[in-house]
Coordinates of C-alpha atoms in Angstrom, one line a residue:
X1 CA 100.0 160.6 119.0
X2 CA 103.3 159.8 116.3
X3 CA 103.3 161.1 112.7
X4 CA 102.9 158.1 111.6
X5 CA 99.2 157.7 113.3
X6 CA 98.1 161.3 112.5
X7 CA 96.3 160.8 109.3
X8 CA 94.9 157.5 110.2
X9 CA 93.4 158.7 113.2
X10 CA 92.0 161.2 111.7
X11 CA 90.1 159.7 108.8
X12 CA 89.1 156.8 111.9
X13 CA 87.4 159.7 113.8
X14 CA 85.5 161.4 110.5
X15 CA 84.6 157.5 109.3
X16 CA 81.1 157.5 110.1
X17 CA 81.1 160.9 108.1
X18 CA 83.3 159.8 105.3
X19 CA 81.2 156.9 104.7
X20 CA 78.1 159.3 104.8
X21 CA 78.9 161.5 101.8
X22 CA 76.6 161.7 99.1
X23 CA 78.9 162.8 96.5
X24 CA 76.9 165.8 96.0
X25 CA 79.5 167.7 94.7
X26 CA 78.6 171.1 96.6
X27 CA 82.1 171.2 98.4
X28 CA 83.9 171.1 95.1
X29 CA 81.5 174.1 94.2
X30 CA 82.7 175.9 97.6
X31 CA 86.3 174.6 96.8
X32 CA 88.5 177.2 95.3
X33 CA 91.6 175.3 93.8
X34 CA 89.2 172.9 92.3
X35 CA 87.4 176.2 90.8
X36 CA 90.8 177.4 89.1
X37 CA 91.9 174.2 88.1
X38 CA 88.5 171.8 87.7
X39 CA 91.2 168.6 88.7
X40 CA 89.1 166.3 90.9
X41 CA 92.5 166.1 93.1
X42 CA 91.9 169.4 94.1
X43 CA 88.9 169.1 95.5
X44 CA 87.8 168.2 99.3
X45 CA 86.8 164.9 97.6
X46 CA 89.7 164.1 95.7
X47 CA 92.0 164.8 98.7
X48 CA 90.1 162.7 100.1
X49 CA 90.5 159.9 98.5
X50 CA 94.6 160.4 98.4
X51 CA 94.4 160.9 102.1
X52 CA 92.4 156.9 102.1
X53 CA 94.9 155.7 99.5
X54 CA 97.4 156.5 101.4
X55 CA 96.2 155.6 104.8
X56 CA 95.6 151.8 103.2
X57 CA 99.2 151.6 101.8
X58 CA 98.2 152.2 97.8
X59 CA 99.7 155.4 97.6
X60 CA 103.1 156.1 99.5
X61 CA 102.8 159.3 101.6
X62 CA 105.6 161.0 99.8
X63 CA 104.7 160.4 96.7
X64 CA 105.0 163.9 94.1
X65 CA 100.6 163.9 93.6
X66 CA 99.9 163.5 96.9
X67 CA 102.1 166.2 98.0
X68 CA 100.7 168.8 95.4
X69 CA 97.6 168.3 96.1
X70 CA 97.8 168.3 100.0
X71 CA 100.0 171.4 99.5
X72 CA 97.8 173.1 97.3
X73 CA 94.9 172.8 99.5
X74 CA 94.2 176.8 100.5
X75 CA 92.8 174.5 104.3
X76 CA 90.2 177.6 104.0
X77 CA 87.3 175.3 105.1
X78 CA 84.9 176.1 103.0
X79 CA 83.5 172.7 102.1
X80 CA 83.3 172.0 105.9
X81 CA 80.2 174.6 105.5
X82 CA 78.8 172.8 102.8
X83 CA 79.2 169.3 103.5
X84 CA 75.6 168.5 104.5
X85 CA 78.0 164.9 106.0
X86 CA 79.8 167.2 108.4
X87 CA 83.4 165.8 107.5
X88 CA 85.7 167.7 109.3
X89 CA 88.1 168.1 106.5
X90 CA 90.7 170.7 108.0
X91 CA 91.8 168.6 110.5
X92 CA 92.6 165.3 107.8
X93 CA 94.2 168.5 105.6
X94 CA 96.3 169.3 108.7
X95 CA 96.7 165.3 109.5
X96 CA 98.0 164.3 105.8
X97 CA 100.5 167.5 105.9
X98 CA 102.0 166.1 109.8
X99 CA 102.8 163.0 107.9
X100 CA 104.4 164.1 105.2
X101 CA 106.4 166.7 107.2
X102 CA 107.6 163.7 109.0
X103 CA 109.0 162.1 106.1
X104 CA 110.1 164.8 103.5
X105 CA 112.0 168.0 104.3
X106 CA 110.4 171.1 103.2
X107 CA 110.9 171.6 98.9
X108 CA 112.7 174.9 98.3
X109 CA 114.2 178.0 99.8
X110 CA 111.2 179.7 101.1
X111 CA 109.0 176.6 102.7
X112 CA 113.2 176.0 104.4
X113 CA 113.5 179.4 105.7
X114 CA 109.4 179.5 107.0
X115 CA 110.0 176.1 108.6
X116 CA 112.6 177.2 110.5
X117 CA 111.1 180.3 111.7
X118 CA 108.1 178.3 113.3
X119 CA 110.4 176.2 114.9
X120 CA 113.2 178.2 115.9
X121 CA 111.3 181.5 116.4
X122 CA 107.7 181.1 116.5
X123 CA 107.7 179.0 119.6
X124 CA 110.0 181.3 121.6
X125 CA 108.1 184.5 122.4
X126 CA 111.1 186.4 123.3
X127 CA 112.6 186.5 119.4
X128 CA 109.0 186.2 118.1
X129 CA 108.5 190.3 119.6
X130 CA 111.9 191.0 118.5
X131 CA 111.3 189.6 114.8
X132 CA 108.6 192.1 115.2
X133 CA 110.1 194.4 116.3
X134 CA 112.7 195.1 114.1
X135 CA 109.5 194.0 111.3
X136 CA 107.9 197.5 112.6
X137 CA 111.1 199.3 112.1
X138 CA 111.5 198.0 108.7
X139 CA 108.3 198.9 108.3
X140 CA 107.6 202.0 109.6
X141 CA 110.6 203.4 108.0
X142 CA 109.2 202.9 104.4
X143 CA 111.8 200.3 103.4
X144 CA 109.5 197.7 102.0
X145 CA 107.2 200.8 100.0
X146 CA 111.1 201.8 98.5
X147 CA 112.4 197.9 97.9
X148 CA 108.4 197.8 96.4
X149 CA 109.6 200.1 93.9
X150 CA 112.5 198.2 92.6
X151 CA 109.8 194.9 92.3
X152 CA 107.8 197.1 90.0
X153 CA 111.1 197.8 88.1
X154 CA 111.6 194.1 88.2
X155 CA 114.6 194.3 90.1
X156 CA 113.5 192.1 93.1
X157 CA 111.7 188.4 92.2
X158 CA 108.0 188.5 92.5
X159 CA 107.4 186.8 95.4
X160 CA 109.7 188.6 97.6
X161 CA 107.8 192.2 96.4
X162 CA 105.0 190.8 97.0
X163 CA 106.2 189.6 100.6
X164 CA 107.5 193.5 101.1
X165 CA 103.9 194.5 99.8
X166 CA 102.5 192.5 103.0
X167 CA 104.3 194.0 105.4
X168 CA 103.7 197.5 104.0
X169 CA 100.0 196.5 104.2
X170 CA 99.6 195.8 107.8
X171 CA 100.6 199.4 108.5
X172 CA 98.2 201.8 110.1
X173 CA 96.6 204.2 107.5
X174 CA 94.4 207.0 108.1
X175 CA 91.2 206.3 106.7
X176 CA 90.5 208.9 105.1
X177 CA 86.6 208.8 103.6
X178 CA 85.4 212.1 102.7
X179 CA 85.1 213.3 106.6
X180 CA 88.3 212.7 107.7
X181 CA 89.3 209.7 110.3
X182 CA 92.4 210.2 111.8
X183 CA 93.9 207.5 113.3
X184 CA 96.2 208.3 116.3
X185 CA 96.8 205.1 117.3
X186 CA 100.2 203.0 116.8
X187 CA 101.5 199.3 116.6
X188 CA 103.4 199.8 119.7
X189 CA 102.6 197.0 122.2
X190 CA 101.3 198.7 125.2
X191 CA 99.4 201.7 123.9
X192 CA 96.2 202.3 125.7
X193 CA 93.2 204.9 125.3
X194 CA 91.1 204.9 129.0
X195 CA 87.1 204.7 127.9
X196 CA 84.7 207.0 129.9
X197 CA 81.9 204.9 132.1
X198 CA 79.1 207.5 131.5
X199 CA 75.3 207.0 132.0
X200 CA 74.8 204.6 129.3
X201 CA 77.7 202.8 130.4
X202 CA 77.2 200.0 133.6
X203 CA 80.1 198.8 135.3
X204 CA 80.8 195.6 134.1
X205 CA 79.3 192.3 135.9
X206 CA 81.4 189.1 136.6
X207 CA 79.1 187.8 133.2
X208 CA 81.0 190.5 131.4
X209 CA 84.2 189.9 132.0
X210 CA 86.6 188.5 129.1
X211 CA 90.2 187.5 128.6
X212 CA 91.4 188.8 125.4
X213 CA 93.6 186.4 123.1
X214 CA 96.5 189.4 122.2
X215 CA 97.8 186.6 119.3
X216 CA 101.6 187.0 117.7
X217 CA 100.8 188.9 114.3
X218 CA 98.0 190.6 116.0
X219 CA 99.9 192.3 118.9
X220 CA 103.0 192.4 116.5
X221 CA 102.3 194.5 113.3
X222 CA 98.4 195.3 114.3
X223 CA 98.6 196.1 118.2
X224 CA 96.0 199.3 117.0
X225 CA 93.5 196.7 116.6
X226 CA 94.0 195.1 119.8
X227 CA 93.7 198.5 122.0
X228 CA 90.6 199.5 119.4
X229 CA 88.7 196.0 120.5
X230 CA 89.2 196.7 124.8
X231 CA 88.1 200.1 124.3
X232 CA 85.2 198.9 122.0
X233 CA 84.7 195.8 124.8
X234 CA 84.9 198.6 128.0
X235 CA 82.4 201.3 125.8
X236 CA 80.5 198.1 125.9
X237 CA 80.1 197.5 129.6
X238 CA 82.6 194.1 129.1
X239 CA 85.9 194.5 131.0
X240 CA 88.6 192.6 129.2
X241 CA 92.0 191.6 130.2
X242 CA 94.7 190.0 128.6
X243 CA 96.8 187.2 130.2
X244 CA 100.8 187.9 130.3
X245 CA 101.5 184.2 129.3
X246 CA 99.8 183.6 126.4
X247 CA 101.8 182.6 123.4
X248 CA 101.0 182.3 119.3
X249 CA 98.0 179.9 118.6
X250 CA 99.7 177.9 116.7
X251 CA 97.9 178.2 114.0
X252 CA 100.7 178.6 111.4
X253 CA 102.1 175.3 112.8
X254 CA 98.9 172.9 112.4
X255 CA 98.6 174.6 108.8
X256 CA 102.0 173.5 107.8
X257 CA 101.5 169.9 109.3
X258 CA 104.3 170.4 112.7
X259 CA 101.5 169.2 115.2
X260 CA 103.7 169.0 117.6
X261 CA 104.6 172.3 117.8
X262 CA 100.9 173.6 117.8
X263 CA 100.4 171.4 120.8
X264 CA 103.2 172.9 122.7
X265 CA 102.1 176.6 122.1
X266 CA 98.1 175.1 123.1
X267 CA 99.5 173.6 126.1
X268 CA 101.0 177.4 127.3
X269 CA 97.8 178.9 126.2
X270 CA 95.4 176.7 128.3
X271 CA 97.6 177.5 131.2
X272 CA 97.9 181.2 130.6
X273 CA 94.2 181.1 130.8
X274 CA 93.5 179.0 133.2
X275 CA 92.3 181.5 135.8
X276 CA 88.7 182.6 136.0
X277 CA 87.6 179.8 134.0
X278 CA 83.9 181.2 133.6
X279 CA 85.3 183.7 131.7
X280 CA 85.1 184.3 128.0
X281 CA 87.9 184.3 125.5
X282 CA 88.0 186.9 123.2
X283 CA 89.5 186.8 120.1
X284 CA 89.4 189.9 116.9
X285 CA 91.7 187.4 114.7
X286 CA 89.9 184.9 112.7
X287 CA 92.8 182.3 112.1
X288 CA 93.2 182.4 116.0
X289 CA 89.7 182.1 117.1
X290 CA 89.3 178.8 114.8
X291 CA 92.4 177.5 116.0
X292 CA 92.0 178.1 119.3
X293 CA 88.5 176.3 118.9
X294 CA 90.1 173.8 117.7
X295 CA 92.3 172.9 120.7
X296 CA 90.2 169.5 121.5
X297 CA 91.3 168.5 118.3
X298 CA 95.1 168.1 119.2
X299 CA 94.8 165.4 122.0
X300 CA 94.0 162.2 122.1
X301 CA 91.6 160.9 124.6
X302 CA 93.6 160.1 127.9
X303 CA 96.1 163.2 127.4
X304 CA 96.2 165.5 130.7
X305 CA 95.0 168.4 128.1
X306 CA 92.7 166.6 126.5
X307 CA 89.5 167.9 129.1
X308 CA 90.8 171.2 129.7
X309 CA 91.6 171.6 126.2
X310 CA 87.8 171.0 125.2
X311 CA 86.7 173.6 128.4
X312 CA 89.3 176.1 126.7
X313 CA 87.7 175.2 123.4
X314 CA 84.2 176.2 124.7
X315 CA 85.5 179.9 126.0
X316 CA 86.3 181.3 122.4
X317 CA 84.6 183.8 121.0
X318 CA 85.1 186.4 118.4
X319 CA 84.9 189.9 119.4
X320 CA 81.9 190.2 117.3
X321 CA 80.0 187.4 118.8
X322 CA 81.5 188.9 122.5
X323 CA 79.8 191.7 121.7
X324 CA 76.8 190.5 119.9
X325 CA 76.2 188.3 123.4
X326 CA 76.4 191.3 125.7
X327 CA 74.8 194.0 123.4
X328 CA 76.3 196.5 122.1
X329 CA 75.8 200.6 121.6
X330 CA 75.3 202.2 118.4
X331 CA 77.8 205.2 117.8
X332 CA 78.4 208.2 115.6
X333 CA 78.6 208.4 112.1
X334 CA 82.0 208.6 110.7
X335 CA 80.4 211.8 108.1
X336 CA 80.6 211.1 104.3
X337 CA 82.7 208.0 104.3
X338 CA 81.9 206.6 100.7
X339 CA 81.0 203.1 100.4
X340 CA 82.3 200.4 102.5
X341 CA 82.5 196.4 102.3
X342 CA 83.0 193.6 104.2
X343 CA 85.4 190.2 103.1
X344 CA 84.8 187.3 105.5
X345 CA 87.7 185.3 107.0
X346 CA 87.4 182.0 105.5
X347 CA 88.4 180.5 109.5
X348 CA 85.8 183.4 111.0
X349 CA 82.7 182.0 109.3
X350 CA 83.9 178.4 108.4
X351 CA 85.8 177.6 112.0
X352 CA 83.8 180.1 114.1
X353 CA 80.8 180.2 112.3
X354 CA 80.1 183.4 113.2
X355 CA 78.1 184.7 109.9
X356 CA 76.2 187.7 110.8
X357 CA 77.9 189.3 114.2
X358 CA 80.8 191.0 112.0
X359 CA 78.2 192.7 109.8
X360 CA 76.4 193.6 113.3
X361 CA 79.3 195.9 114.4
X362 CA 79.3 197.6 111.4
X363 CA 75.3 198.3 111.3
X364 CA 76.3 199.8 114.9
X365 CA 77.7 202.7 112.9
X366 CA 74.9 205.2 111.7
X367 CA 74.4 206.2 108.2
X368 CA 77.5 203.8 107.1
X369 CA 77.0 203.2 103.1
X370 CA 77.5 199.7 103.3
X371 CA 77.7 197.7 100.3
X372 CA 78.1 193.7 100.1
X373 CA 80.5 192.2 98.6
X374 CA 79.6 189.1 96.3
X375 CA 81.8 186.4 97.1
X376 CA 82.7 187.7 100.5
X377 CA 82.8 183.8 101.7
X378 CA 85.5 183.2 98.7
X379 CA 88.9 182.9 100.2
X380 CA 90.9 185.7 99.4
X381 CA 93.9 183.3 98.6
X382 CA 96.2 184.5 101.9
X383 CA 95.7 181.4 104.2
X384 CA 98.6 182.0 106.2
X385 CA 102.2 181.5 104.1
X386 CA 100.1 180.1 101.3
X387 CA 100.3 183.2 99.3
X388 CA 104.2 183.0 99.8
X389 CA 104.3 179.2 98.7
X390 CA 102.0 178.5 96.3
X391 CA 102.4 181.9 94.8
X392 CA 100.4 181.3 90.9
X393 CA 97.2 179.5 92.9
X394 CA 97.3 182.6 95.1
X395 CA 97.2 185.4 92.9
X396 CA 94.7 183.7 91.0
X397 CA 92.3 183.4 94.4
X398 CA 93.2 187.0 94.9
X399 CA 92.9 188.3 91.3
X400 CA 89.4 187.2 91.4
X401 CA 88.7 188.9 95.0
X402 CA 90.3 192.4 93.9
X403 CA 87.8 192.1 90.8
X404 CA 84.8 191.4 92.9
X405 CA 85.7 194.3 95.8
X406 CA 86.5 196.9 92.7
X407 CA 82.7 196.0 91.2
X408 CA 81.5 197.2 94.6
X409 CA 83.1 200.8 94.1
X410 CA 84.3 200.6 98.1
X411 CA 87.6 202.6 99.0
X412 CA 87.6 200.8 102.2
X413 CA 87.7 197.1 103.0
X414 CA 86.7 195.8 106.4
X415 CA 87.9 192.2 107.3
X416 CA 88.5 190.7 110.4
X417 CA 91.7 188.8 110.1
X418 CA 95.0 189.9 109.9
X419 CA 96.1 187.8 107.0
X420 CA 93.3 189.0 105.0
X421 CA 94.0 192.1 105.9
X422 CA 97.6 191.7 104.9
X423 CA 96.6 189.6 101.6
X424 CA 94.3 192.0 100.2
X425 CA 95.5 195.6 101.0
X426 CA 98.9 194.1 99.3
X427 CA 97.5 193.0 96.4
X428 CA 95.4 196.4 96.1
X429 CA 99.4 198.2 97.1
X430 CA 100.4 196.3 93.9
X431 CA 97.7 196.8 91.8
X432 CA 97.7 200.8 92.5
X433 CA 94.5 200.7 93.9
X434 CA 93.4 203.6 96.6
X435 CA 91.9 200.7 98.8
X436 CA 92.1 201.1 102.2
X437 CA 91.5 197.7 104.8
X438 CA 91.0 197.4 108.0
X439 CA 89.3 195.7 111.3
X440 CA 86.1 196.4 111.6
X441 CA 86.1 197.1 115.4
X442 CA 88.6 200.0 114.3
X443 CA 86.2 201.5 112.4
X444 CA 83.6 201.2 115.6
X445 CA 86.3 202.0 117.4
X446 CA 85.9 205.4 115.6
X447 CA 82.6 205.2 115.8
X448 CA 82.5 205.6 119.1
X449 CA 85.0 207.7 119.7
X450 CA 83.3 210.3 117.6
X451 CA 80.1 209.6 120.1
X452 CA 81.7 210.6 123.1
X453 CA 82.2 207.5 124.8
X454 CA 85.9 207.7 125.5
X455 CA 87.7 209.7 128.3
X456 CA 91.0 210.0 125.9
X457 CA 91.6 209.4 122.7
X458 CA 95.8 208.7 122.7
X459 CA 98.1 206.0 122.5
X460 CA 101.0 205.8 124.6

């Protein structure tokens, strides 16, 4: 499919739905820019509309309001949810991006330098793992905690602090909650902790087998997670494996309009997982999981992918619906851990819609003080590079986030993407908060460990 078909195409397949809508007005409720800024333009609707005008020729595609408002978009999904028409509106928001990237260059330094990364790095695995590589270094060093310091001193421009106050989030922490949790485990691709098949603990059956989606930021600056979900999977009685060819989803790509690119990476991952077919996919990374869904989406009808693409699309799973399917045990309690909350990932519920099974794994976890947090299906204003490109909408998203999470009195934050996870604990780094995020499979994970149910507990 060209750029210049992408949008067109788009709107031509959500027409029926289009032409359905009631103008009920509940996804500009559920819309968050049009919350901040109450302009109809930055509503689902109003994008809308610019998407149709342009489409028919009364708008041109690079003109300065339709860029904006496309760009301003946070593509968090939310009106999908409560669109009682159905319009699939991320794919038209990742449509009317394509054709704009095809006919205006990226506007200043940053969008430049994160274009060329997705092209020139994202799609080559080998510099992808050393970019984060020598991002871990940086990191683990406490570089980005020192440069931090100068931000605060106003020594360093906002947004690159606050792009050093990212990278210091995704580091592991011990969770320390009254009882202390230690966590042992690194971000060092490879590190593994053997579980113990005990009595409760069947061998797993050729329905319990998965193949686990590693994904690039995932494996990169939050491998702990990764090991945490096939121990969690294996306590579980579900063997899970993960494929040596798999590459980055692609979801950064779609976001930022460079279909192309998303296809290519697709096309690797629908081979890398073309063996064993009846097994699930697995994913513990919101973002991914949708986008991986999503793969029918990319090709036409006719396309060689096109079938397989919708037969991969059908395999994904999050880790909490994996394990809601096969059952899973309850563990230990993790002693006087204060109060903990859960933030939704916009794509988890919204592109997965997988409402309840997060909030599953942590009612595994006995005595957990638990405490909801309103607005947890609010976008937390990360989306990917938004929060480094349309910095002022994002710190408003996440201004109002931080307010809601510090109402709940929680020290610790589960969420179940890594962009969340980056996009609030940096915003709590920043704000001198003591709030601690994490997956919520680590803290089962824990959990379980606690219980018994693993043989070791190290990484190596």
């Amino acid at each position: 499919m060209s750029h210049e078909t992408q949008l067109g195409g788009a709107l031509a397949a959500n027409g029926e739905k289009i032409l359905a809508c009631i103008h009920c007005g509940l996804c500009l409720e559920a819309c968050p820019t049009y919350v901040h800024t109450g302009d109809e333009n930055d509503g689902p609707r109003g994008r809308i509309y610019l998407m149709r005008a342009v489409e028919e020729g009364q708008l041109p595609v690079e003109s300065a309001s339709f860029r904006t408002h496309i760009s301003r978009c946070l593509g968090c999904r939310a009106c999908e949810s409560a669109c009682p028409a159905g319009v699939e509106y991320g794919h038209l928001l990742e449509a009317a991006r394509s054709d704009i990237a095809a006919v205006a260059p990226p506007r200043g330094a940053t969008a430049r330098l994160l274009n060329f990364a997705l092209r020139h790095v994202w799609t080559h695995p080998r510099r992808l793992r050393l970019a984060f590589k020598l991002a871990r270094v940086f990191r683990d060093c406490g570089v980005p905690r020192v440069l931090r310091a100068l931000g605060a001193a106003r020594l360093l421009p906002s947004r690159t602090a606050f792009a050093l106050a990212l990278l210091e989030a995704s580091a592991p922490r011990s969770l320390s909650l009254g009882d202390r949790l230690d966590d042992k485990s690194s971000d060092r691709a490879g590190g593994r902790s053997t579980p113990r098949v005990d009595s409760a603990t069947e061998p797993a059956s050729p329905a319990r087998k998965a193949l686990l989606f590693t994904g690039c930021v995932m494996e990169g600056l939050f491998a702990r997670v990764n090991r945490a979900t096939g121990r969690v999977l294996a306590a579980n009685a579900c063997a899970a494996v993960a494929p040596d060819e798999q590459v980055c989803c692609g979801a950064l790509h779609a976001h930022a309009g460079d279909l192309e690119g998303a296809r290519r990476l697709a096309r690797r991952n629908i081979d890398a997982f073309a063996d064993e077919a009846e097994r699930a996919i697995v994913t513990n990374a919101g973002g991914c999981g949708a986008m991986l869904a999503s793969y029918d989406k990319l090709f036409a009808e006719g396309d060689t992918y096109a079938e397989r693409a919708r037969q991969f699309a059908a395999r994904i799973r999050d880790v909490s619906q994996q394990l809601e399917a096969v059952g899973q045990r309850e563990g230990a309690p993790l002693g006087d851990a204060g109060a903990v909350t859960y933030d939704a990932s916009c794509h988890l519920i919204h592109g997965q819609r997988a409402f309840a099974a997060p909030l599953k794994i942590l009612a595994a976890i006995p005595r957990l003080r638990f405490v909801p947090l309103e607005g947890s299906d609010v976008c937390c204003g990360g989306a990917g590079v938004y929060n480094l490109l349309e910095v002022e909408m994002s710190e408003r998203v996440l201004g109002e986030k931080l307010a809601r999470v510090g109402d709940t009195g929680a020290r610790l934050l589960a969420t179940g993407n890594p962009g969340c996870h980056m996009q609030i604990g940096a915003g709590a780094l920043l704000a001198g908060s003591d709030l601690r995020v994490c997956h919520p499979v680590e803290l089962l994970d824990e959990s379980y460990r606690r219980a018994g149910f693993y043989a070791a507990d190290e990484s190596v």
